Coordinates of C-alpha atoms and ligand atoms in Angstrom, one line a residue:
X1 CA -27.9 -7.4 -71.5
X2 CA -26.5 -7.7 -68.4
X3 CA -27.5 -10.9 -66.5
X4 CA -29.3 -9.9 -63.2
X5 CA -27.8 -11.8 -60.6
X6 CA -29.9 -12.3 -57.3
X7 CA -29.2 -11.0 -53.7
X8 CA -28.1 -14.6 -52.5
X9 CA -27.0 -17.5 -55.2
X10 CA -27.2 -20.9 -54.3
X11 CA -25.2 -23.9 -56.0
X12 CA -27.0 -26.9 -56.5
X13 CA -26.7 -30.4 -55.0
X14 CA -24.5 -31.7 -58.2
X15 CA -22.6 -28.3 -58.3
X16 CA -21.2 -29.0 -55.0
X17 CA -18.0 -29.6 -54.7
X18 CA -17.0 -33.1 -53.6
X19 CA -13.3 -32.3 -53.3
X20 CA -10.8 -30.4 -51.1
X21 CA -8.7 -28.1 -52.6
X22 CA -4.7 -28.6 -51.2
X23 CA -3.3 -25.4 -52.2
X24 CA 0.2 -26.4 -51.2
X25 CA 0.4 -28.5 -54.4
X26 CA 0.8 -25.4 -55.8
X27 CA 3.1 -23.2 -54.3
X28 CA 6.3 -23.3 -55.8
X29 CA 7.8 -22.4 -52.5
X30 CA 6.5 -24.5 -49.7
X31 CA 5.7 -22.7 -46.3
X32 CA 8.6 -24.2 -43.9
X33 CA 8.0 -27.7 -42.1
X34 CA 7.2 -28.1 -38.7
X35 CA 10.0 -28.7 -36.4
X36 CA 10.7 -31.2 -33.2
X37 CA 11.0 -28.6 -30.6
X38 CA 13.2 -31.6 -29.0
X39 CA 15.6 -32.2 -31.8
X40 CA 15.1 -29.2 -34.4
X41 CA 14.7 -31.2 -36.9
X42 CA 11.3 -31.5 -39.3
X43 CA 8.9 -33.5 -37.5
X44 CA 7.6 -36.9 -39.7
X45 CA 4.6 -37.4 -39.9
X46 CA 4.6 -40.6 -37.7
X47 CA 5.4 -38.4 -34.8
X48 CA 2.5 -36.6 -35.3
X49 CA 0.4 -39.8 -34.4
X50 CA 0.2 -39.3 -30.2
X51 CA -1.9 -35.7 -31.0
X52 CA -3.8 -36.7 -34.5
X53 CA -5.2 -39.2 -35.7
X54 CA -3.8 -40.8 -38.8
X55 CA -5.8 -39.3 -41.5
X56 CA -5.2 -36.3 -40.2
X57 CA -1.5 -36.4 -39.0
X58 CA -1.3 -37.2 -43.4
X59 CA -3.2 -34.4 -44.4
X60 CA -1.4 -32.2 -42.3
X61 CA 2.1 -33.2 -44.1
X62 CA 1.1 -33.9 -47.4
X63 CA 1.5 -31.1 -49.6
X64 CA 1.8 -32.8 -53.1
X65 CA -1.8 -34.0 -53.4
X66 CA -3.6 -31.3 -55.4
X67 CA -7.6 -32.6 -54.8
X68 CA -8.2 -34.8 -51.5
X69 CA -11.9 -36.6 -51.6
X70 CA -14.3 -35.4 -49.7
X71 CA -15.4 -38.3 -47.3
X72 CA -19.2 -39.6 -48.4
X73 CA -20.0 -38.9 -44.7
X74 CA -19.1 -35.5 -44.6
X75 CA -20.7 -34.8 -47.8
X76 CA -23.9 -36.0 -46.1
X77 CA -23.4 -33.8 -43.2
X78 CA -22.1 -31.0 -45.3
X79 CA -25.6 -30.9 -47.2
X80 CA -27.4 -30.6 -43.8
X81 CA -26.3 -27.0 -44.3
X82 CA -24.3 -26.3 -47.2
X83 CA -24.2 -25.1 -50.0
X84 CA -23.6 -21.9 -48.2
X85 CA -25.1 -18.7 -50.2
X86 CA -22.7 -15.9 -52.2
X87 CA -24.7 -12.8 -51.6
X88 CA -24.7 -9.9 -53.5
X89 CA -24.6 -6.6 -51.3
X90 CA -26.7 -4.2 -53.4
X91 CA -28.0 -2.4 -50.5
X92 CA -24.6 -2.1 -48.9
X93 CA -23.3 -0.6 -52.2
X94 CA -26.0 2.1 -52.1
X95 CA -25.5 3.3 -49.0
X96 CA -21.4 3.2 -50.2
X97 CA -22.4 5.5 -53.1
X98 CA -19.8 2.5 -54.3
X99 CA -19.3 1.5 -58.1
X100 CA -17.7 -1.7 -56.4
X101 CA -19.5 -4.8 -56.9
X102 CA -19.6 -6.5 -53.6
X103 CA -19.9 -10.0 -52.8
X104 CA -20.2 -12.4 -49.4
X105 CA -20.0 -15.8 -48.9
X106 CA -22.0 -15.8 -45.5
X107 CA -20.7 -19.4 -43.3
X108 CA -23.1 -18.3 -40.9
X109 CA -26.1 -20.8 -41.5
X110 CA -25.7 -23.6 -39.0
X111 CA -26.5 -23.5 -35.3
X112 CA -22.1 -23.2 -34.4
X113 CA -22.7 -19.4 -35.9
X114 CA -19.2 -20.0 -38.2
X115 CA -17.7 -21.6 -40.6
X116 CA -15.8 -23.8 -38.3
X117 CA -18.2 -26.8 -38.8
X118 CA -16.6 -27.3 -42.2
X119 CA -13.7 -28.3 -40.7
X120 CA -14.9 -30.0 -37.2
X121 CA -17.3 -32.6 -39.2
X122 CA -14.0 -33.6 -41.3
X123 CA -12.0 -34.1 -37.8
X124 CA -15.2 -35.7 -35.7
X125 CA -15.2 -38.2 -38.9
X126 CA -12.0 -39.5 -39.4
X127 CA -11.3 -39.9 -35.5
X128 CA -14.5 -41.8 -35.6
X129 CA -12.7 -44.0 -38.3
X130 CA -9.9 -45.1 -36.8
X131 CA -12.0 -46.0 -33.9
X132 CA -10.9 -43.1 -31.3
X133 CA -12.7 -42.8 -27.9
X134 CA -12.6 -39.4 -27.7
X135 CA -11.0 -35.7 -28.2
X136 CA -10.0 -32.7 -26.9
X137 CA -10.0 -29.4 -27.9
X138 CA -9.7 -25.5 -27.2
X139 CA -11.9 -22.7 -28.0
X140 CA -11.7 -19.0 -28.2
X141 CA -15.0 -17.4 -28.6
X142 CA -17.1 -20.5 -28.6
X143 CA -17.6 -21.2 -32.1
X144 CA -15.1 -23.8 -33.1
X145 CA -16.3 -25.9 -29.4
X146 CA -20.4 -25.0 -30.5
X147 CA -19.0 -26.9 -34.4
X148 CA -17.3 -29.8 -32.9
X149 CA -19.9 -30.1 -30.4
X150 CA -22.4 -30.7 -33.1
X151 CA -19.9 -33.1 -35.3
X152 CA -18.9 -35.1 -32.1
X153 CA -22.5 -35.5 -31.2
X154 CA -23.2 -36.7 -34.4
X155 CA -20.6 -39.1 -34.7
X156 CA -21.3 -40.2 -31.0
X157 CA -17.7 -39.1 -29.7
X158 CA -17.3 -37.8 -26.0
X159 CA -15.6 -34.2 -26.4
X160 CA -13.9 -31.8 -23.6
X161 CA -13.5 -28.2 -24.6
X162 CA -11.2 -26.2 -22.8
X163 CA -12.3 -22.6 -23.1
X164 CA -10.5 -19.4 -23.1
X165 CA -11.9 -17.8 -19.6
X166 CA -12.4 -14.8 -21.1
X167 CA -15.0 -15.8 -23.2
X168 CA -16.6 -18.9 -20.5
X169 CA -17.7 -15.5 -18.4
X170 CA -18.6 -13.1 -21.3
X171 CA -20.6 -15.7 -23.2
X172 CA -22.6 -18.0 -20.7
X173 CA -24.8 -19.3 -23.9
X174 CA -22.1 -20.5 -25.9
X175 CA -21.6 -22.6 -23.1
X176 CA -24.5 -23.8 -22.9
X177 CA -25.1 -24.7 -26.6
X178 CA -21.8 -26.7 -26.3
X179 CA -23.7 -28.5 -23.4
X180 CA -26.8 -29.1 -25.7
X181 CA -25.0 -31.5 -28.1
X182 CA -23.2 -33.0 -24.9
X183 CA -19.8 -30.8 -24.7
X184 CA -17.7 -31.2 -21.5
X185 CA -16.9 -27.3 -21.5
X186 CA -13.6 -26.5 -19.1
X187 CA -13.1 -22.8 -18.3
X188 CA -9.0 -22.4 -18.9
X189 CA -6.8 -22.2 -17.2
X190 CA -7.8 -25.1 -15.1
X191 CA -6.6 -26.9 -12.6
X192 CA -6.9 -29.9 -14.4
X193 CA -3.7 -30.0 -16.7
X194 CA -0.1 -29.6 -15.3
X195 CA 0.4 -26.9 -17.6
X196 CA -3.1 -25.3 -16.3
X197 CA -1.6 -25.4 -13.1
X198 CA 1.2 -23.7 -13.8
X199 CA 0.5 -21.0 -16.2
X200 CA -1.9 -20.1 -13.0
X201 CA 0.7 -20.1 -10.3
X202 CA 2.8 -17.4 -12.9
X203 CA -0.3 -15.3 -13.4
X204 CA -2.8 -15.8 -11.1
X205 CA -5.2 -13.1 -12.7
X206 CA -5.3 -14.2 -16.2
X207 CA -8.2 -14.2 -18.6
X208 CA -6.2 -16.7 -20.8
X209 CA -5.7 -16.9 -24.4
X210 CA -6.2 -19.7 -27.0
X211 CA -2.3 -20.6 -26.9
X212 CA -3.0 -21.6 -23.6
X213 CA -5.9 -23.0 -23.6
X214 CA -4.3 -25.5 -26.6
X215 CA -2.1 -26.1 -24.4
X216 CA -4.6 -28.0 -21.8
X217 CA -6.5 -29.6 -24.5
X218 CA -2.4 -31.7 -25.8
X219 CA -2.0 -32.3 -22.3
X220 CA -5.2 -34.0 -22.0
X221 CA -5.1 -35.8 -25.3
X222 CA -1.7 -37.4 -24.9
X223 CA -2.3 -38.3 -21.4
X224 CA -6.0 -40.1 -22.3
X225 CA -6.2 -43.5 -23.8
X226 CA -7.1 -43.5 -27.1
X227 CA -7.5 -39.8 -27.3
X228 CA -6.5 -37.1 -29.8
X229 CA -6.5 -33.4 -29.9
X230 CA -8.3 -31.5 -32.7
X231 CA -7.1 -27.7 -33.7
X232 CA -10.1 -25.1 -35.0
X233 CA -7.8 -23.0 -37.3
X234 CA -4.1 -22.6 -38.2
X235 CA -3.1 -26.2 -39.5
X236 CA -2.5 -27.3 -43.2
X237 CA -5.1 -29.7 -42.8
X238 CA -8.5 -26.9 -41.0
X239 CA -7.2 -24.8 -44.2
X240 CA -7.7 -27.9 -46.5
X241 CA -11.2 -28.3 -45.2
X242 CA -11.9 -25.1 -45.6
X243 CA -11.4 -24.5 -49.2
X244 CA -15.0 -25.9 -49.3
X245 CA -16.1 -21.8 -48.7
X246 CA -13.7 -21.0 -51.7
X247 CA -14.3 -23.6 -54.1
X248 CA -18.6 -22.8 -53.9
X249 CA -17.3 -19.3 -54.1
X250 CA -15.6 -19.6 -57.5
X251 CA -18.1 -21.8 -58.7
X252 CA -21.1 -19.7 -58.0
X253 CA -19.1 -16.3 -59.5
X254 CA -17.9 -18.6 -62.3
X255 CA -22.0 -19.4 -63.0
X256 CA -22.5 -16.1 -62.5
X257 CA -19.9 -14.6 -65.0
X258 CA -18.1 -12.6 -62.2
X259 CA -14.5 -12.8 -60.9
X260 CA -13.2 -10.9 -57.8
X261 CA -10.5 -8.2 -58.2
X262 CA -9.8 -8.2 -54.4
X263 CA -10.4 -10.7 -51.9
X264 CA -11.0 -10.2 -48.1
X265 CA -11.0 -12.1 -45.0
X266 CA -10.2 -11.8 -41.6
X267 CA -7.6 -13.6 -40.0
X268 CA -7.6 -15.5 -36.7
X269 CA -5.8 -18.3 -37.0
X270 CA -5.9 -18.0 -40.9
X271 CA -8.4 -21.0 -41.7
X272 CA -11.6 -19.0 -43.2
X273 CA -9.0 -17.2 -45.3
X274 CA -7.0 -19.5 -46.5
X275 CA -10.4 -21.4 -47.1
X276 CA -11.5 -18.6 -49.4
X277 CA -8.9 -17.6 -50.9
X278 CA -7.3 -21.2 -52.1
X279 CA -8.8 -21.5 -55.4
X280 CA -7.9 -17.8 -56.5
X281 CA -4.4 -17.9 -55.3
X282 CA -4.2 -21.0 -57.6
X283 CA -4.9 -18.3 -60.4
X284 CA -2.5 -15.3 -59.0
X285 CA 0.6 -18.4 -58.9
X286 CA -0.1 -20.0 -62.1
X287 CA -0.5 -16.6 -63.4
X288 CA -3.7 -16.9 -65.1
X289 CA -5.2 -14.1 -63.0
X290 CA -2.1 -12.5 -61.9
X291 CA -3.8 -9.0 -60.5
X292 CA -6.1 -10.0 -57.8
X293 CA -5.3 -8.9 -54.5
X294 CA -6.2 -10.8 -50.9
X295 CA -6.1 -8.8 -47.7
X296 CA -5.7 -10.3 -44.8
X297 CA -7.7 -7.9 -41.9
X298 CA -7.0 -8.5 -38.3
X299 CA -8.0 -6.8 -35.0
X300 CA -5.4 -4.0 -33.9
X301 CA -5.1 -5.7 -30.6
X302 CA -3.5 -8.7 -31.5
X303 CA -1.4 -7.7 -35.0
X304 CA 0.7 -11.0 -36.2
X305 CA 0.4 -10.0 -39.6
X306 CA 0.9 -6.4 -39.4
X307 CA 3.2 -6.0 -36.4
X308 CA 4.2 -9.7 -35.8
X309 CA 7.9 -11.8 -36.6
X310 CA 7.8 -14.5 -39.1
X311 CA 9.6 -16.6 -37.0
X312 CA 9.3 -20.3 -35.7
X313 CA 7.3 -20.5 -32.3
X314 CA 5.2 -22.7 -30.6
X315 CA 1.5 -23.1 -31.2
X316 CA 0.5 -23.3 -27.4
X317 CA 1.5 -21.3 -24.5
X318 CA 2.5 -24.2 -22.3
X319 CA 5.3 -24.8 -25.6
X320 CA 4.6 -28.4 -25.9
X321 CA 3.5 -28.5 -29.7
X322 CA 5.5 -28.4 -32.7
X323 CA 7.6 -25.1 -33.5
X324 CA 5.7 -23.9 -36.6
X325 CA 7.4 -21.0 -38.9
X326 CA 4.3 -18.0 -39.2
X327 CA 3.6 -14.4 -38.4
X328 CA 3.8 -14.6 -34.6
X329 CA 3.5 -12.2 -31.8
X330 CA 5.6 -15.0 -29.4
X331 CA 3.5 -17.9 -27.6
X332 CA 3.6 -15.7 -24.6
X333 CA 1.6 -13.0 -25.9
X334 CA -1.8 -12.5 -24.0
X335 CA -3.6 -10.1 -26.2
X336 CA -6.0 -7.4 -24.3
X337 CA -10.0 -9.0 -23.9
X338 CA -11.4 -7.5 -27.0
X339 CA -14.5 -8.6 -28.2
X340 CA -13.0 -10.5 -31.7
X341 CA -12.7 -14.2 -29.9
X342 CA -11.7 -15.8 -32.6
X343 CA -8.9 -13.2 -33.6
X344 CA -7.1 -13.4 -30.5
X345 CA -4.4 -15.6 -31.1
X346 CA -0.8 -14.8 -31.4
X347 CA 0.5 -16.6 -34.3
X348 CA -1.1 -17.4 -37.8
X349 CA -1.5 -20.4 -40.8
X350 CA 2.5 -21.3 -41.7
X351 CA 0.6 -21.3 -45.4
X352 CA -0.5 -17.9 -45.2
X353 CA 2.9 -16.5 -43.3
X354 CA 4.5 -17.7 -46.2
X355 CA 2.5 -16.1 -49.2
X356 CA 2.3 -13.0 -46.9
X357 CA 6.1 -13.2 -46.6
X358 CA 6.6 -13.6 -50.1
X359 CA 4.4 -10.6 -50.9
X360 CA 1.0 -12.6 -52.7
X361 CA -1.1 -11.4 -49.9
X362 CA -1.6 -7.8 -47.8
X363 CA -3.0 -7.0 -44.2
X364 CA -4.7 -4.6 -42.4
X365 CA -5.8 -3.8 -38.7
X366 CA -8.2 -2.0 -37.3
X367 CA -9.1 -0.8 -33.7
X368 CA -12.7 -2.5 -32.9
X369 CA -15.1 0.5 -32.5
X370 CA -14.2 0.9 -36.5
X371 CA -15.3 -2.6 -36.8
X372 CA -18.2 -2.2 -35.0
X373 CA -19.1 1.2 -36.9
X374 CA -18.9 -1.6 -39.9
X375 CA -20.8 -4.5 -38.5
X376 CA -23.8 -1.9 -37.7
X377 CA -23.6 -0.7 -41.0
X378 CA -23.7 -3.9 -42.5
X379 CA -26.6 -5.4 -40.4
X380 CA -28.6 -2.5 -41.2
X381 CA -28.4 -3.2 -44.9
X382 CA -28.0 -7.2 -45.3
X383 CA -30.2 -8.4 -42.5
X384 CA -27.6 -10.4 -41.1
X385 CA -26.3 -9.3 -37.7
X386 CA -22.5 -10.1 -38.0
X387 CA -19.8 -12.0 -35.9
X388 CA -17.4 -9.3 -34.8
X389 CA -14.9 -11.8 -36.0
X390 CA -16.1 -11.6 -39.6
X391 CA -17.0 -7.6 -39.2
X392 CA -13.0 -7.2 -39.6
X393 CA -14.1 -8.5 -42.9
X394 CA -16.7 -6.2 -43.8
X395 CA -14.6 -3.3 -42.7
X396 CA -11.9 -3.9 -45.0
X397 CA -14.7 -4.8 -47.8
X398 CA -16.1 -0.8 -47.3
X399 CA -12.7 0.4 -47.3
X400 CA -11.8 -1.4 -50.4
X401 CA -15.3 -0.1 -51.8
X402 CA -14.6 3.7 -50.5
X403 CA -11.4 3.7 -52.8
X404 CA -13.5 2.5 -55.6
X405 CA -15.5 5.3 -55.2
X406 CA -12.8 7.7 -55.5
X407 CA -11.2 6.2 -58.3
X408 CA -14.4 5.6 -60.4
X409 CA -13.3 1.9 -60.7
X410 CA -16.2 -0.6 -60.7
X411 CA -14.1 -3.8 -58.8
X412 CA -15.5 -7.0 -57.9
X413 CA -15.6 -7.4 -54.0
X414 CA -15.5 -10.4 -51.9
X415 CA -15.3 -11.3 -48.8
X416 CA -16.0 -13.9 -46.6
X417 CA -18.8 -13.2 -43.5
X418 CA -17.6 -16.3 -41.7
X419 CA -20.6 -16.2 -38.8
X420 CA -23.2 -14.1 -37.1
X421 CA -22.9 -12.4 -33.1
X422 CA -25.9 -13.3 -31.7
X423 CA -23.7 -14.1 -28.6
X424 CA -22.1 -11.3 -29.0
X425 CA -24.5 -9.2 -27.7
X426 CA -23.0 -7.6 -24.7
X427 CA -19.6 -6.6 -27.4
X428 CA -22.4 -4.7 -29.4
X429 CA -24.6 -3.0 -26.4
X430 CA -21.1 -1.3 -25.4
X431 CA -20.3 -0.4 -29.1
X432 CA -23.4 1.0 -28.8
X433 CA -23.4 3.0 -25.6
X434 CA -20.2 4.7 -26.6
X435 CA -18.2 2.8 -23.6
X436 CA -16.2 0.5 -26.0
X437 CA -12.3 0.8 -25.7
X438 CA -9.5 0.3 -28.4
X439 CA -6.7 -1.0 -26.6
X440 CA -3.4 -0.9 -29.2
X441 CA -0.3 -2.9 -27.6
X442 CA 2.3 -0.5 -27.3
X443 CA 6.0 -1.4 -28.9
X444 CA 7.0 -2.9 -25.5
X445 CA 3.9 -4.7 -24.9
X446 CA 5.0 -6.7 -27.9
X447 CA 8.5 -6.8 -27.2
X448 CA 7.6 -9.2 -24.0
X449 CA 5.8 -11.5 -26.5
X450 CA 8.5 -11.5 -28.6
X451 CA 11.1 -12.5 -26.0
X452 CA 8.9 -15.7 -25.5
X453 CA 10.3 -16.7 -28.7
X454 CA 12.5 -20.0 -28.9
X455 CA 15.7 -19.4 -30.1
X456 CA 16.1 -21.3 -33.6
X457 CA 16.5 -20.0 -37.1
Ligands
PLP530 C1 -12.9 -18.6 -35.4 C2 -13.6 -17.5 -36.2 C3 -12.8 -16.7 -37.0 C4 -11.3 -16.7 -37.1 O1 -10.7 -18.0 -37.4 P1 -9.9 -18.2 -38.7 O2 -9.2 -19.6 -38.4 O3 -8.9 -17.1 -38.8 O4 -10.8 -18.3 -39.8 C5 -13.5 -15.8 -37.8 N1 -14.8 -15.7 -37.7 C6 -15.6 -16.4 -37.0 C7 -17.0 -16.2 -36.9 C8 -15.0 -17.4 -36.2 O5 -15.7 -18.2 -35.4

């Protein structure tokens, strides 16, 4: 008999993982190296000491080490509030009419609304370690400054968040909860960075975007004593962190005797997906699970999968990191102000770029009153009212389920519901009185981000 297996699972305490997963070790071609926008030349890791911290600046460069420990104080911390569940979405199938099996790993459980405390906890700690004073950092929506809020406070570090203005004025509360665990929240741009300054003076009327907010938060870093930046999403070393949400994922399906067919995940920056997905695309490259798909869904207002160059750009506006080689839509991109936060930034994980690249992954967009039409959906049957961010996710879940439906095929499903939009409130009262707008960029639109490009290849 079939086992029954219950609307949310649960791994216990010794189930845990207590390792990262570096899925780099096994790529048999290596996403490109990050390059000295000064020299062109791959940057060392010693150079990478000024913006991380040590720890970090390794983790970030190493791609040999196949499992990294996970510290005994992040374990602690981690415990607070993982394991997170893998839910089972019976009611959502009904209402499908799907024969799809579908699956979530919800990263919504702890007060930051997102799996971006996996990652900020690991960051807060080893800065802590090597005896930092404090950090910088940008955030989108609010959730990655809301998780490194609640890591710095715990680890007693003094923190300024530079936040995407956009997002300061549409979500007020984030702010605040950033205050709560002693955030020094910075609308940008600001007129407290050179670059601010200046990325003002050339357009006075912006709403900003994460590029430039990152941007602000270097500047600040490198020109503070004993200070280092810390990056949400997009680096080798927030995807190494967040294999935690894939490796309880495979664990809890292996308990449970499944094994998805398709994997989906929205993609920001790339880190929740990369997160998820690492253990199984060790499977699809060693080839012991050759067939299962990943797709990669993004908003249709700021494409760098879908319509964006793999090309090496700049992670910041203000063009003072590293030149990384990803999916971009050019550092000068300012994407419309949809209501996806966290999506909005123009360039994505070099990891990711290059499995996309070499055709292991697939992506999707979609306008955001389709995503909404999702997240409503969803709520209505799971009882969890979702991040707009992670209702990408849940769109391209149903779509993957519809097909099922057509084709009789009874796949396994999952996806990754990286948080809840409880601050997201004003986003779903416009969804709901009909007055939301899909802005697509046009062909020219795009073209202006892509002439931001630096010339190297
Ligand atoms: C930040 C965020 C994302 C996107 O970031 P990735 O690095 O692409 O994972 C997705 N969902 C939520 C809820 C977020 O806060």
């Amino acid at each position: 008999m079939e086992k029954k297996i219950p609307h949310r699972f649960y791994l216990t305490e010794e189930q845990m993982p207590k390792q990262w997963y570096n899925l780099r070790a096994d790529m048999k071609e290596q996403p490109e190296p990050l390059l000295n926008p000064g020299t062109g030349k791959p940057v060392k890791e010693e150079e990478l000491y000024p913006i991380f911290c040590e720890k970090l600046a390794h983790q970030e460069m190493d791609s040999k080490t196949r499992y990294v420990d996970i510290p005994e104080e992040v374990l602690e911390m981690y415990k607070i509030y993982r394991p997170s569940p893998l839910c089972r979405a019976y009611n959502l199938e009904k209402a499908l009419g799907t024969p799809a099996k579908i699956y979530y790993k919800f990263e919504g459980n702890n007060t930051s609304g997102s799996h971006k405390l996996n990652s900020a906890i690991a960051q807060a700690y080893y800065a802590k370690d090597q005896g930092l004073t404090s950090l910088t950092t940008e955030t989108g929506a609010g959730q990655w400054g809301t998780a490194l809020s609640e890591a710095c406070a715990y680890f007693g570090l003094p923190l300024d968040i530079f936040m995407v203005k956009v997002s300061y004025e549409q979500k007020p509360f984030r702010k605040a909860v950033m205050q709560v665990f002693d955030g020094n929240v910075i609308p940008s741009p600001s007129n407290t960075t050179n670059v601010g300054k200046q990325i003002l003076a050339d357009n006075p009327n912006t709403t900003g975007s994460l590029g430039c907010a990152i941007s602000e938060a270097v500047e600040k870093a490198v020109s503070t004593p004993n200070c280092r930046y810390v990056l949400g999403s997009v680096l080798n070393q927030v995807l190494l962190h967040q294999s935690i949400i894939g490796l309880e994922s495979k664990k809890a399906m292996e308990i449970l005797g499944e094994y998805p067919d398709v994997v989906v995940g929205c993609a920001g920056g790339g880190s929740n997906l990369g997160g998820l997905i690492a253990p199984f695309m060790k499977d699809k490259l060693d080839g012991t699970k050759p067939n299962t798909r990943f797709v990669a869904v993004e908003p249709a207002s700021c494409p760098s999968f879908t319509r964006g160059k793999y090309a090496y750009d700049f992670c910041d506006t203000g063009k003072i990191t590293p030149l990384a080689k990803m999916y971009t839509l050019g550092s000068g991109f300012i994407p419309s102000a949809n209501h996806a936060g966290g999506l909005r930034y123009h360039g994505m994980s070099p990891i990711l770029s290059k499995l996309y690249h070499d055709g292991y992954m697939e992506a999707v967009s979609y306008e955001q009153t389709k995503v909404f039409e999702a997240a409503v959906q969803f709520a209505k049957c799971e009882t969890i009212l979702p991040a707009p961010e992670s209702s990408h996710a849940i769109k391209g879940a149903i779509d993957e389920a519809l097909k099922c439906k057509e084709t009789g095929e009874a796949k396994t499903i999952l996806f990754g519901l990286t948080g809840t939009g409880y601050f997201d409130m004003k986003a779903y009262s416009e969804y709901l009185a009909g007055t939301m707008n899909d802005y697509i960029p046009t062909d020219e639109d795009l073209q202006k981000g892509f002439d931001s490009l630096p010339k190297i290849d």
